[in-house]
């Protein structure tokens, strides 16, 4: 068993997902809006500006609506560039398009380059503060309409994917007088302690591989012990380092832990990115990259070294033309990763574990105590395991209305998604052939019919929310 805590790489994976694919050039104005650093006390009166993107070309101020993307953990332009569904839907709804950047990400830092230096500055990085920013921004955008009765103002429809989808759902739940409905794509609002089994996430990653072939998932399942065994000797480490063309040769067993973490991330990212068409980010991926990888992993009964050589040939799908395999790539402190790590260490506690039986991963238990200790070491804060459930309701959300929770069943994050209808108008849409918020992306001729259906469902839902708004 590895000692490293399984950390969920929502952010990293999300960034990759969103950048993947040729992104059409969308046009928008970049604006800034002043918000208080702290919405909830009367003690700190500092302010800063968040960035937001606007396109008003389709907007009809009389009968149109406002499409508001509740930004998540990253540069907001990246989300705008990769949410084609919103752009494609806006003309029909005569919608104003807004993409709002989440505080502490991209270019929306409350305390500049000091923002991440101390809990004193960083403690304002919470989902509640971000939602309050969005409410202020919406009020600002509507400020000319606020004197009209509510049903004469433009209805606001929230959109978001992943953590952004959680925020879209939550802003509708918490501020129904501001937001008329929400499309919450791949939003794991149930991935919190005690709500879903911690092994579900990696079980889904595994089934993406095993449904290609059992040889494929079994090869990966067997590889962990072989890597560990080899990493115990100089000869073994040397063999692995040269045969896998590692940029930096393994020096110790701890380095092998890093390698195994890296592999875990690779398989997880491939599961999230298992799109029906070729996508292109830092790493160009073919359509259905797992199928390509698994076509190389044809015999899980091979002896140790040949098995690892075969696995390496499969990894080529992910590493592509890189000269050497850089397993420290994920460890680079990108701003977004830092912010998400802090959120995971405070309110977004998302337990994950693997057992090597229902999944193909190394055995890693979920241990809140050690997780909490590692958070304190990194950030000088302790996580509050039940804060998100207390704040947003956990599974007790039957009072929610006008939300579509969509989940691709290839997406490991569907483990924490809402997969059942929760009320008459807070409903679940399943996309069996979909990976991570495929439905928010622009249309593509390779789209499976299930995602086309989901997008039509979203549009019908939005229509009915708008009708309801103007009638009320
Ligand atoms: C988004 O697209 C615009 C225009 O195509 C481009 O200038 C910008 O660099 C892109 N930003 C990101 C973060 O992808
Ligand atoms: C809004 O987007 C459309 C389509 O990308 C573009 O033609 C138009 O110029 C944009 N408007 C603004 C104000 O950026
Ligand atoms: C932070 O920004 C200030 C002002 O722009 C600059 O002088 C300083 O060197 C920066 N500090 C770091 C650690 O980047
Ligand atoms: C990989 O391992 C095989 C079998 O041990 C060996 O014959 C081969 O030379 C190795 N390749 C490299 C590049 O080290
Ligand atoms: C798989 O490898 C084992 C061990 O080398 C060998 O006996 C078996 O024939 C191989 N199976 C296939 C289908 O290649
Ligand atoms: C590996 O990735 C890290 C982090 O991005 C980078 O600093 C380092 O230079 C890379 N090493 C090689 C050999 O490419
Ligand atoms: C959890 O981690 C703590 C701190 O590292 C350790 O003392 C404890 O034994 C672990 N619990 C289990 C069940 O492994
Ligand atoms: C939820 O209800 C809608 C009808 O409003 C239905 O189309 C959909 O299949 C239901 N979802 C699930 C997961 O049962």
Coordinates of C-alpha atoms and ligand atoms in Angstrom, one line a residue:
X1 CA 0.0 0.0 0.0
X2 CA 1.3 3.4 -0.9
X3 CA 1.5 6.0 1.8
X4 CA 0.6 8.9 -0.4
X5 CA -2.9 10.3 0.0
X6 CA -4.9 10.0 -3.1
X7 CA -5.5 13.5 -4.1
X8 CA -8.3 14.3 -6.5
X9 CA -7.0 16.1 -9.5
X10 CA -10.3 17.7 -10.4
X11 CA -8.6 20.9 -11.3
X12 CA -5.8 19.5 -13.4
X13 CA -8.0 17.2 -15.2
X14 CA -10.6 19.9 -15.8
X15 CA -8.0 22.2 -17.3
X16 CA -7.0 19.5 -19.7
X17 CA -10.5 18.6 -20.6
X18 CA -11.5 22.1 -21.3
X19 CA -8.5 22.9 -23.4
X20 CA -8.8 19.7 -25.3
X21 CA -10.3 19.9 -28.7
X22 CA -9.9 22.5 -31.3
X23 CA -11.5 25.5 -29.8
X24 CA -13.5 27.7 -32.0
X25 CA -12.7 31.4 -31.6
X26 CA -15.4 33.0 -29.5
X27 CA -15.5 36.8 -29.2
X28 CA -16.1 38.7 -26.0
X29 CA -15.2 41.8 -24.1
X30 CA -13.1 41.4 -21.0
X31 CA -14.4 43.5 -18.1
X32 CA -13.7 43.8 -14.4
X33 CA -16.0 44.2 -11.4
X34 CA -15.2 45.3 -7.9
X35 CA -16.3 42.9 -5.0
X36 CA -15.6 42.9 -1.3
X37 CA -12.9 40.4 -0.2
X38 CA -15.3 39.3 2.6
X39 CA -19.0 39.3 2.0
X40 CA -19.9 38.0 5.4
X41 CA -18.2 40.1 8.0
X42 CA -18.2 43.8 8.7
X43 CA -14.6 43.6 9.7
X44 CA -12.6 43.4 6.5
X45 CA -13.4 46.2 4.1
X46 CA -10.9 45.4 1.4
X47 CA -12.1 45.1 -2.1
X48 CA -10.6 43.7 -5.3
X49 CA -11.8 43.1 -8.9
X50 CA -12.9 39.9 -10.6
X51 CA -12.7 39.5 -14.3
X52 CA -15.7 38.6 -16.5
X53 CA -16.3 38.2 -20.2
X54 CA -19.3 39.6 -22.0
X55 CA -20.9 39.1 -25.3
X56 CA -24.1 41.1 -25.9
X57 CA -24.5 40.6 -29.7
X58 CA -27.5 38.3 -29.3
X59 CA -29.1 40.0 -26.4
X60 CA -32.6 41.3 -26.5
X61 CA -33.1 43.3 -23.4
X62 CA -36.8 43.1 -23.5
X63 CA -37.5 39.4 -23.9
X64 CA -34.0 37.8 -23.8
X65 CA -32.2 36.1 -21.0
X66 CA -28.9 36.2 -19.3
X67 CA -26.6 33.1 -19.6
X68 CA -24.2 33.2 -16.7
X69 CA -21.3 30.8 -16.4
X70 CA -20.3 30.4 -12.8
X71 CA -16.6 30.1 -13.2
X72 CA -14.6 27.4 -11.6
X73 CA -11.0 26.7 -10.7
X74 CA -9.1 28.2 -13.7
X75 CA -8.7 30.9 -16.2
X76 CA -12.2 32.0 -17.3
X77 CA -11.2 32.4 -20.9
X78 CA -10.5 28.7 -21.0
X79 CA -14.0 27.9 -19.9
X80 CA -15.5 30.4 -22.4
X81 CA -13.4 28.9 -25.2
X82 CA -14.6 25.4 -24.4
X83 CA -18.3 25.8 -23.6
X84 CA -19.6 25.8 -27.2
X85 CA -23.0 24.7 -26.1
X86 CA -23.6 28.1 -24.4
X87 CA -22.5 30.0 -27.5
X88 CA -24.6 27.8 -29.8
X89 CA -27.7 28.2 -27.7
X90 CA -27.5 32.0 -27.1
X91 CA -28.9 33.2 -30.4
X92 CA -32.2 31.2 -29.9
X93 CA -32.6 32.6 -26.5
X94 CA -31.5 36.1 -27.4
X95 CA -29.2 35.8 -24.5
X96 CA -26.5 38.0 -23.0
X97 CA -23.5 35.7 -22.4
X98 CA -21.4 36.2 -19.2
X99 CA -18.5 34.1 -18.1
X100 CA -17.5 35.1 -14.5
X101 CA -14.1 34.2 -13.2
X102 CA -13.9 32.5 -9.8
X103 CA -11.9 34.5 -7.1
X104 CA -8.3 33.3 -6.6
X105 CA -8.1 31.9 -10.2
X106 CA -6.9 33.3 -13.4
X107 CA -6.6 37.0 -13.1
X108 CA -9.0 37.5 -10.1
X109 CA -6.6 37.6 -7.2
X110 CA -7.8 39.4 -4.1
X111 CA -4.3 40.1 -2.7
X112 CA -2.2 40.0 -5.9
X113 CA 0.8 37.7 -5.6
X114 CA 0.3 37.6 -1.8
X115 CA -3.0 35.8 -2.2
X116 CA -1.6 32.3 -1.6
X117 CA 1.0 33.2 0.9
X118 CA -0.9 32.9 4.2
X119 CA -4.3 31.8 5.4
X120 CA -4.8 35.4 6.4
X121 CA -5.1 36.2 2.6
X122 CA -6.2 32.8 1.4
X123 CA -9.1 32.2 3.8
X124 CA -11.5 34.1 1.5
X125 CA -11.2 31.4 -1.1
X126 CA -14.6 29.6 -0.5
X127 CA -17.5 28.6 -2.7
X128 CA -19.8 30.8 -0.6
X129 CA -17.7 33.9 -1.2
X130 CA -17.6 33.1 -4.9
X131 CA -21.3 32.7 -5.1
X132 CA -21.7 36.0 -3.4
X133 CA -19.4 37.6 -6.0
X134 CA -21.6 36.2 -8.7
X135 CA -24.8 37.5 -7.1
X136 CA -23.3 41.0 -6.9
X137 CA -22.1 40.8 -10.5
X138 CA -25.6 39.7 -11.7
X139 CA -27.2 42.5 -9.8
X140 CA -24.7 44.9 -11.4
X141 CA -25.5 43.7 -14.9
X142 CA -29.2 43.9 -14.2
X143 CA -28.9 47.2 -12.3
X144 CA -31.0 49.1 -14.9
X145 CA -33.7 46.4 -14.7
X146 CA -33.9 46.2 -10.9
X147 CA -36.6 48.9 -10.7
X148 CA -38.9 46.6 -12.8
X149 CA -40.9 43.8 -11.3
X150 CA -39.0 40.5 -11.2
X151 CA -40.9 39.0 -14.1
X152 CA -40.1 41.9 -16.3
X153 CA -36.4 41.6 -15.7
X154 CA -34.3 39.2 -17.9
X155 CA -34.2 35.7 -16.3
X156 CA -30.8 34.4 -15.4
X157 CA -29.8 30.9 -16.4
X158 CA -26.6 29.6 -14.7
X159 CA -24.3 27.2 -16.4
X160 CA -21.3 25.3 -15.2
X161 CA -19.2 22.2 -15.7
X162 CA -17.5 20.2 -12.9
X163 CA -16.9 22.4 -9.9
X164 CA -18.5 25.1 -12.0
X165 CA -21.5 22.9 -12.3
X166 CA -21.7 22.5 -8.6
X167 CA -21.7 26.3 -8.3
X168 CA -24.4 26.6 -10.9
X169 CA -26.6 24.2 -9.0
X170 CA -25.8 25.8 -5.7
X171 CA -26.5 29.4 -6.9
X172 CA -29.9 28.3 -8.0
X173 CA -30.6 26.6 -4.7
X174 CA -29.3 29.4 -2.5
X175 CA -30.4 32.4 -4.6
X176 CA -33.7 31.3 -6.4
X177 CA -34.7 35.0 -6.5
X178 CA -31.7 35.8 -8.6
X179 CA -31.3 32.7 -10.8
X180 CA -34.2 31.1 -12.6
X181 CA -32.6 27.8 -13.5
X182 CA -29.3 26.0 -13.8
X183 CA -27.5 23.5 -16.1
X184 CA -25.1 21.7 -13.8
X185 CA -22.9 19.5 -16.0
X186 CA -20.8 16.7 -14.4
X187 CA -21.3 18.4 -11.0
X188 CA -20.2 16.0 -8.3
X189 CA -22.2 17.6 -5.5
X190 CA -22.4 14.3 -3.7
X191 CA -18.7 13.5 -3.6
X192 CA -18.5 14.4 0.1
X193 CA -17.8 12.3 3.2
X194 CA -20.4 9.7 3.8
X195 CA -22.6 10.3 0.8
X196 CA -21.0 8.0 -1.8
X197 CA -18.6 5.1 -1.4
X198 CA -15.0 6.4 -1.6
X199 CA -14.1 3.6 -4.1
X200 CA -16.7 4.5 -6.7
X201 CA -14.5 7.1 -8.5
X202 CA -11.7 4.6 -9.4
X203 CA -14.2 1.9 -10.1
X204 CA -15.6 4.0 -12.9
X205 CA -12.1 4.7 -14.3
X206 CA -11.5 1.0 -14.2
X207 CA -14.7 0.1 -16.0
X208 CA -13.8 2.5 -18.8
X209 CA -10.7 0.3 -19.3
X210 CA -12.1 -3.1 -18.6
X211 CA -15.0 -2.5 -21.0
X212 CA -12.4 -2.2 -23.7
X213 CA -10.8 -5.5 -22.6
X214 CA -10.1 -7.4 -19.4
X215 CA -6.5 -7.9 -20.5
X216 CA -6.2 -4.1 -20.5
X217 CA -7.4 -3.5 -17.0
X218 CA -5.7 -6.6 -15.7
X219 CA -2.4 -5.4 -17.2
X220 CA -2.7 -2.2 -15.3
X221 CA -3.8 -4.0 -12.1
X222 CA -0.7 -6.2 -12.2
X223 CA 1.7 -3.4 -12.9
X224 CA 1.7 -1.8 -9.5
X225 CA 3.4 -4.8 -7.7
X226 CA 5.9 -5.2 -10.5
X227 CA 6.9 -1.6 -10.3
X228 CA 7.2 -1.8 -6.6
X229 CA 9.3 -4.9 -6.8
X230 CA 11.6 -3.4 -9.4
X231 CA 12.0 -0.2 -7.4
X232 CA 13.5 -2.0 -4.5
X233 CA 16.8 -2.6 -6.3
X234 CA 19.3 -0.4 -8.2
X235 CA 19.1 -2.8 -11.1
X236 CA 15.3 -2.7 -11.2
X237 CA 15.2 1.1 -10.9
X238 CA 17.7 1.4 -13.7
X239 CA 15.8 -1.0 -15.9
X240 CA 12.6 0.8 -15.4
X241 CA 14.1 4.2 -15.9
X242 CA 15.7 3.3 -19.2
X243 CA 13.0 1.1 -20.6
X244 CA 10.3 3.7 -19.8
X245 CA 12.7 6.5 -20.9
X246 CA 12.1 8.5 -17.7
X247 CA 13.5 12.0 -17.9
X248 CA 14.8 11.6 -14.4
X249 CA 16.0 8.1 -13.3
X250 CA 14.3 6.7 -10.3
X251 CA 16.6 7.0 -7.2
X252 CA 14.5 5.4 -4.5
X253 CA 11.3 3.6 -3.6
X254 CA 9.8 7.0 -2.9
X255 CA 10.4 8.0 -6.6
X256 CA 8.4 4.9 -7.6
X257 CA 5.5 6.2 -5.5
X258 CA 5.7 9.3 -7.6
X259 CA 5.6 7.2 -10.8
X260 CA 2.6 5.3 -9.5
X261 CA 0.8 8.6 -8.6
X262 CA 1.6 9.9 -12.1
X263 CA 0.2 6.7 -13.7
X264 CA -3.0 7.0 -11.6
X265 CA -3.5 10.5 -12.9
X266 CA -2.9 9.4 -16.5
X267 CA -5.5 6.7 -16.3
X268 CA -7.9 9.1 -14.6
X269 CA -7.4 11.9 -17.1
X270 CA -7.9 9.4 -20.0
X271 CA -11.2 8.4 -18.4
X272 CA -12.3 12.0 -18.2
X273 CA -11.1 12.8 -21.7
X274 CA -12.5 9.8 -23.3
X275 CA -14.2 11.9 -26.0
X276 CA -15.6 10.6 -29.3
X277 CA -13.4 12.9 -31.3
X278 CA -9.7 13.7 -31.4
X279 CA -8.8 16.5 -29.0
X280 CA -5.6 18.5 -28.8
X281 CA -4.1 20.1 -25.8
X282 CA -0.5 19.7 -24.4
X283 CA -1.1 16.2 -25.4
X284 CA -2.9 15.4 -28.6
X285 CA -5.3 12.6 -28.0
X286 CA -7.1 10.4 -30.5
X287 CA -10.9 9.8 -30.4
X288 CA -11.7 7.4 -27.6
X289 CA -8.1 7.4 -26.3
X290 CA -8.7 4.5 -23.9
X291 CA -9.6 2.3 -26.8
X292 CA -6.3 3.1 -28.5
X293 CA -4.3 2.5 -25.3
X294 CA -6.1 -0.8 -24.6
X295 CA -5.4 -2.1 -28.1
X296 CA -1.8 -2.2 -27.1
X297 CA -2.4 -4.0 -23.8
X298 CA -3.4 -7.4 -25.1
X299 CA -1.9 -9.9 -22.8
X300 CA -1.9 -9.6 -19.0
X301 CA -0.2 -13.0 -18.5
X302 CA 3.1 -11.8 -19.8
X303 CA 6.1 -12.0 -17.3
X304 CA 7.0 -8.9 -15.3
X305 CA 9.3 -7.0 -17.6
X306 CA 7.6 -7.7 -20.9
X307 CA 4.3 -6.7 -19.2
X308 CA 5.8 -3.3 -18.3
X309 CA 7.3 -2.9 -21.8
X310 CA 3.8 -3.5 -23.2
X311 CA 2.3 -1.1 -20.7
X312 CA 4.8 1.5 -21.8
X313 CA 3.8 1.1 -25.4
X314 CA 0.2 1.8 -24.4
X315 CA 1.2 4.9 -22.5
X316 CA 2.4 6.3 -25.7
X317 CA -1.2 7.4 -26.4
X318 CA -0.8 9.9 -23.6
X319 CA 2.8 10.8 -23.8
X320 CA 2.9 11.1 -27.5
X321 CA 6.0 12.6 -29.0
X322 CA 7.6 13.6 -25.7
X323 CA 11.3 12.7 -25.8
X324 CA 11.3 11.4 -22.3
X325 CA 8.6 10.6 -19.8
X326 CA 8.3 13.4 -17.2
X327 CA 6.5 12.2 -14.1
X328 CA 6.9 15.5 -12.3
X329 CA 4.7 17.3 -14.8
X330 CA 1.7 17.4 -12.5
X331 CA 3.7 18.5 -9.6
X332 CA 4.3 21.9 -11.1
X333 CA 2.5 24.5 -9.0
X334 CA 0.1 26.0 -11.5
X335 CA -2.0 28.7 -9.9
X336 CA -5.3 26.8 -10.4
X337 CA -3.9 23.6 -8.9
X338 CA -2.8 25.5 -5.8
X339 CA -6.3 27.1 -5.4
X340 CA -8.1 23.8 -5.8
X341 CA -5.7 22.1 -3.4
X342 CA -6.6 24.7 -0.8
X343 CA -10.3 24.3 -1.4
X344 CA -10.0 20.5 -1.1
X345 CA -8.2 21.1 2.1
X346 CA -10.9 23.3 3.6
X347 CA -14.5 22.8 2.4
X348 CA -14.3 20.5 -0.7
X349 CA -13.3 17.4 1.2
X350 CA -13.9 14.6 -1.4
X351 CA -12.9 11.2 -0.1
X352 CA -11.4 8.8 -2.6
X353 CA -9.9 5.4 -2.2
X354 CA -9.0 2.3 -4.2
X355 CA -8.9 -1.4 -3.2
X356 CA -7.4 -3.2 -6.2
X357 CA -10.4 -5.5 -6.3
X358 CA -13.3 -3.5 -7.7
X359 CA -10.8 -1.3 -9.4
X360 CA -7.4 -1.8 -11.1
X361 CA -5.5 0.6 -8.8
X362 CA -3.0 0.1 -6.1
X363 CA -4.7 -0.2 -2.6
X364 CA -5.0 3.3 -1.1
X365 CA -7.3 3.8 1.9
X366 CA -9.1 7.0 2.6
X367 CA -7.7 8.3 5.9
X368 CA -9.2 11.6 6.9
X369 CA -6.7 12.0 9.8
X370 CA -3.6 11.8 7.6
X371 CA -5.4 13.9 4.9
X372 CA -6.0 16.6 7.5
X373 CA -2.4 16.5 8.7
X374 CA -1.1 16.9 5.2
X375 CA -3.4 19.9 4.7
X376 CA -2.1 21.5 7.8
X377 CA 1.5 20.9 6.6
X378 CA 0.8 22.5 3.2
X379 CA -1.6 25.3 4.1
X380 CA -1.8 25.7 7.9
X381 CA -5.5 24.9 7.8
X382 CA -7.5 21.9 8.8
X383 CA -10.4 20.7 6.6
X384 CA -14.0 20.7 7.8
X385 CA -15.3 17.4 6.5
X386 CA -19.0 18.2 6.8
X387 CA -19.0 21.9 5.8
X388 CA -20.2 21.4 2.2
X389 CA -22.9 19.1 3.3
X390 CA -24.1 21.5 6.0
X391 CA -24.0 24.4 3.6
X392 CA -25.6 22.8 0.6
X393 CA -27.7 20.0 1.8
X394 CA -25.8 16.8 0.7
X395 CA -28.5 14.4 -0.5
X396 CA -31.3 16.3 1.1
X397 CA -32.1 18.6 -1.8
X398 CA -35.7 17.7 -2.6
X399 CA -36.6 21.4 -2.3
X400 CA -34.4 22.2 -5.2
X401 CA -36.1 23.2 -8.5
X402 CA -35.2 24.1 -12.1
X403 CA -31.8 22.3 -12.2
X404 CA -30.6 19.8 -14.8
X405 CA -27.9 17.6 -13.4
X406 CA -26.2 15.9 -16.4
X407 CA -23.6 13.2 -16.1
X408 CA -21.6 11.3 -18.6
X409 CA -21.3 7.7 -17.4
X410 CA -17.8 7.3 -18.7
X411 CA -16.8 10.2 -16.4
X412 CA -15.4 9.1 -13.1
X413 CA -16.9 12.2 -11.5
X414 CA -20.3 10.8 -12.1
X415 CA -19.5 8.8 -8.9
X416 CA -20.5 12.0 -7.0
X417 CA -23.1 13.2 -9.5
X418 CA -26.9 13.4 -9.1
X419 CA -28.0 10.4 -11.1
X420 CA -31.7 10.3 -10.0
X421 CA -34.4 12.9 -10.3
X422 CA -34.6 14.8 -7.0
X423 CA -37.8 16.8 -7.6
X424 CA -40.2 17.6 -10.4
X425 CA -37.9 20.1 -11.9
X426 CA -34.5 19.2 -10.5
X427 CA -33.8 16.3 -12.8
X428 CA -31.0 14.0 -13.7
X429 CA -29.9 13.4 -17.3
X430 CA -27.6 10.5 -18.0
X431 CA -25.3 10.4 -21.0
X432 CA -24.0 6.8 -21.3
X433 CA -21.4 7.6 -23.9
X434 CA -20.3 10.9 -22.4
X435 CA -17.1 11.8 -20.6
X436 CA -16.5 14.9 -18.4
X437 CA -19.2 17.5 -19.3
X438 CA -19.2 16.6 -23.0
X439 CA -22.6 18.2 -23.2
X440 CA -21.2 21.7 -22.5
X441 CA -18.9 21.5 -25.5
X442 CA -19.8 22.6 -28.9
X443 CA -21.5 20.2 -31.2
X444 CA -19.4 17.8 -33.2
X445 CA -20.3 15.3 -35.9
X446 CA -18.9 12.5 -33.8
X447 CA -21.2 13.3 -30.9
X448 CA -23.2 10.2 -29.8
X449 CA -27.0 10.6 -29.9
X450 CA -27.2 10.6 -26.1
X451 CA -25.3 13.9 -25.9
X452 CA -27.4 15.4 -28.6
X453 CA -30.5 14.4 -26.7
X454 CA -29.1 15.9 -23.5
X455 CA -28.4 19.2 -25.2
X456 CA -32.0 19.3 -26.5
X457 CA -33.2 18.5 -23.0
X458 CA -31.2 21.4 -21.6
X459 CA -32.7 23.7 -24.2
X460 CA -36.2 22.6 -23.5
X461 CA -35.6 23.0 -19.8
X462 CA -34.2 26.5 -20.2
X463 CA -37.3 27.4 -22.4
X464 CA -39.7 26.3 -19.7
X465 CA -37.8 28.2 -16.9
X466 CA -37.9 31.3 -19.0
X467 CA -41.6 30.9 -19.7
X468 CA -42.2 30.4 -16.0
X469 CA -40.2 33.5 -15.1
X470 CA -42.1 35.8 -17.4
X471 CA -45.4 34.3 -16.3
X472 CA -44.7 34.6 -12.6
Ligands
LIG1 C1 -9.4 31.8 -25.7 O1 -9.6 32.2 -27.0 C2 -9.1 33.4 -27.4 C3 -9.6 33.8 -28.8 O2 -9.6 32.7 -29.6 C4 -7.6 33.4 -27.3 O3 -7.1 34.7 -27.6 C5 -7.2 33.1 -25.8 O4 -5.8 32.9 -25.7 C6 -7.9 31.8 -25.4 N1 -7.6 31.6 -24.0 C7 -7.5 30.5 -23.4 C8 -7.1 30.5 -21.9 O5 -7.7 29.4 -23.9
LIG2 C1 -20.3 37.8 -29.9 O1 -20.0 36.5 -30.5 C2 -20.3 36.4 -31.9 C3 -20.0 35.0 -32.4 O2 -18.7 34.6 -31.9 C4 -19.4 37.4 -32.6 O3 -19.7 37.4 -34.0 C5 -19.7 38.8 -32.1 O4 -18.8 39.7 -32.7 C6 -19.5 38.8 -30.6 N1 -19.8 40.1 -30.0 C7 -19.0 40.8 -29.2 C8 -19.5 42.1 -28.7 O5 -17.9 40.4 -28.8
LIG3 C1 4.7 40.8 -6.0 O1 4.4 41.9 -6.7 C2 5.1 43.1 -6.4 C3 4.5 44.3 -7.0 O2 4.1 44.0 -8.4 C4 6.6 42.8 -6.8 O3 7.3 44.0 -6.4 C5 7.1 41.6 -6.0 O4 8.4 41.3 -6.4 C6 6.2 40.4 -6.2 N1 6.6 39.4 -5.3 C7 6.7 38.1 -5.7 C8 7.1 37.1 -4.7 O5 6.5 37.7 -6.9
LIG4 C1 14.2 -3.0 -22.2 O1 14.2 -4.3 -21.5 C2 14.5 -5.4 -22.4 C3 14.3 -6.7 -21.6 O2 14.9 -6.6 -20.4 C4 16.0 -5.2 -22.9 O3 16.3 -6.2 -23.7 C5 16.1 -3.8 -23.6 O4 17.4 -3.6 -23.9 C6 15.5 -2.7 -22.7 N1 15.5 -1.5 -23.5 C7 16.0 -0.4 -23.1 C8 15.8 0.8 -24.0 O5 16.6 -0.2 -22.1
LIG5 C1 0.2 -14.3 -23.2 O1 1.5 -14.5 -22.6 C2 1.6 -15.8 -22.1 C3 3.0 -15.8 -21.3 O2 4.0 -15.3 -22.1 C4 1.6 -16.8 -23.2 O3 1.8 -18.1 -22.7 C5 0.3 -16.7 -23.9 O4 0.3 -17.6 -25.1 C6 0.1 -15.3 -24.4 N1 -1.3 -15.2 -24.9 C7 -1.5 -14.6 -26.0 C8 -3.0 -14.5 -26.5 O5 -0.7 -14.0 -26.7
LIG6 C1 9.4 18.1 -16.2 O1 8.3 18.9 -15.8 C2 8.6 19.9 -14.9 C3 7.4 20.6 -14.4 O2 6.7 21.0 -15.5 C4 9.7 20.8 -15.5 O3 10.0 21.8 -14.5 C5 10.9 20.0 -15.9 O4 11.8 20.9 -16.6 C6 10.5 18.9 -16.8 N1 11.6 18.1 -17.1 C7 12.0 17.7 -18.3 C8 13.2 16.9 -18.4 O5 11.3 17.9 -19.3
LIG7 C1 -4.7 7.3 9.6 O1 -3.6 8.1 9.6 C2 -3.1 8.4 10.9 C3 -2.1 9.6 10.8 O2 -1.2 9.3 9.8 C4 -2.6 7.2 11.5 O3 -2.1 7.4 12.8 C5 -3.7 6.1 11.6 O4 -3.2 4.9 12.0 C6 -4.3 5.9 10.2 N1 -5.5 5.1 10.3 C7 -5.7 4.0 9.6 C8 -6.9 3.3 9.8 O5 -4.8 3.6 8.8
LIG8 C1 -35.9 12.6 -14.8 O1 -37.1 13.1 -15.4 C2 -37.1 13.4 -16.7 C3 -38.5 14.0 -17.1 O2 -38.6 15.2 -16.5 C4 -36.9 12.2 -17.5 O3 -36.8 12.5 -18.9 C5 -35.5 11.6 -17.1 O4 -35.3 10.3 -17.8 C6 -35.5 11.4 -15.6 N1 -34.2 11.0 -15.2 C7 -33.9 9.8 -14.6 C8 -32.4 9.6 -14.4 O5 -34.7 9.0 -14.3

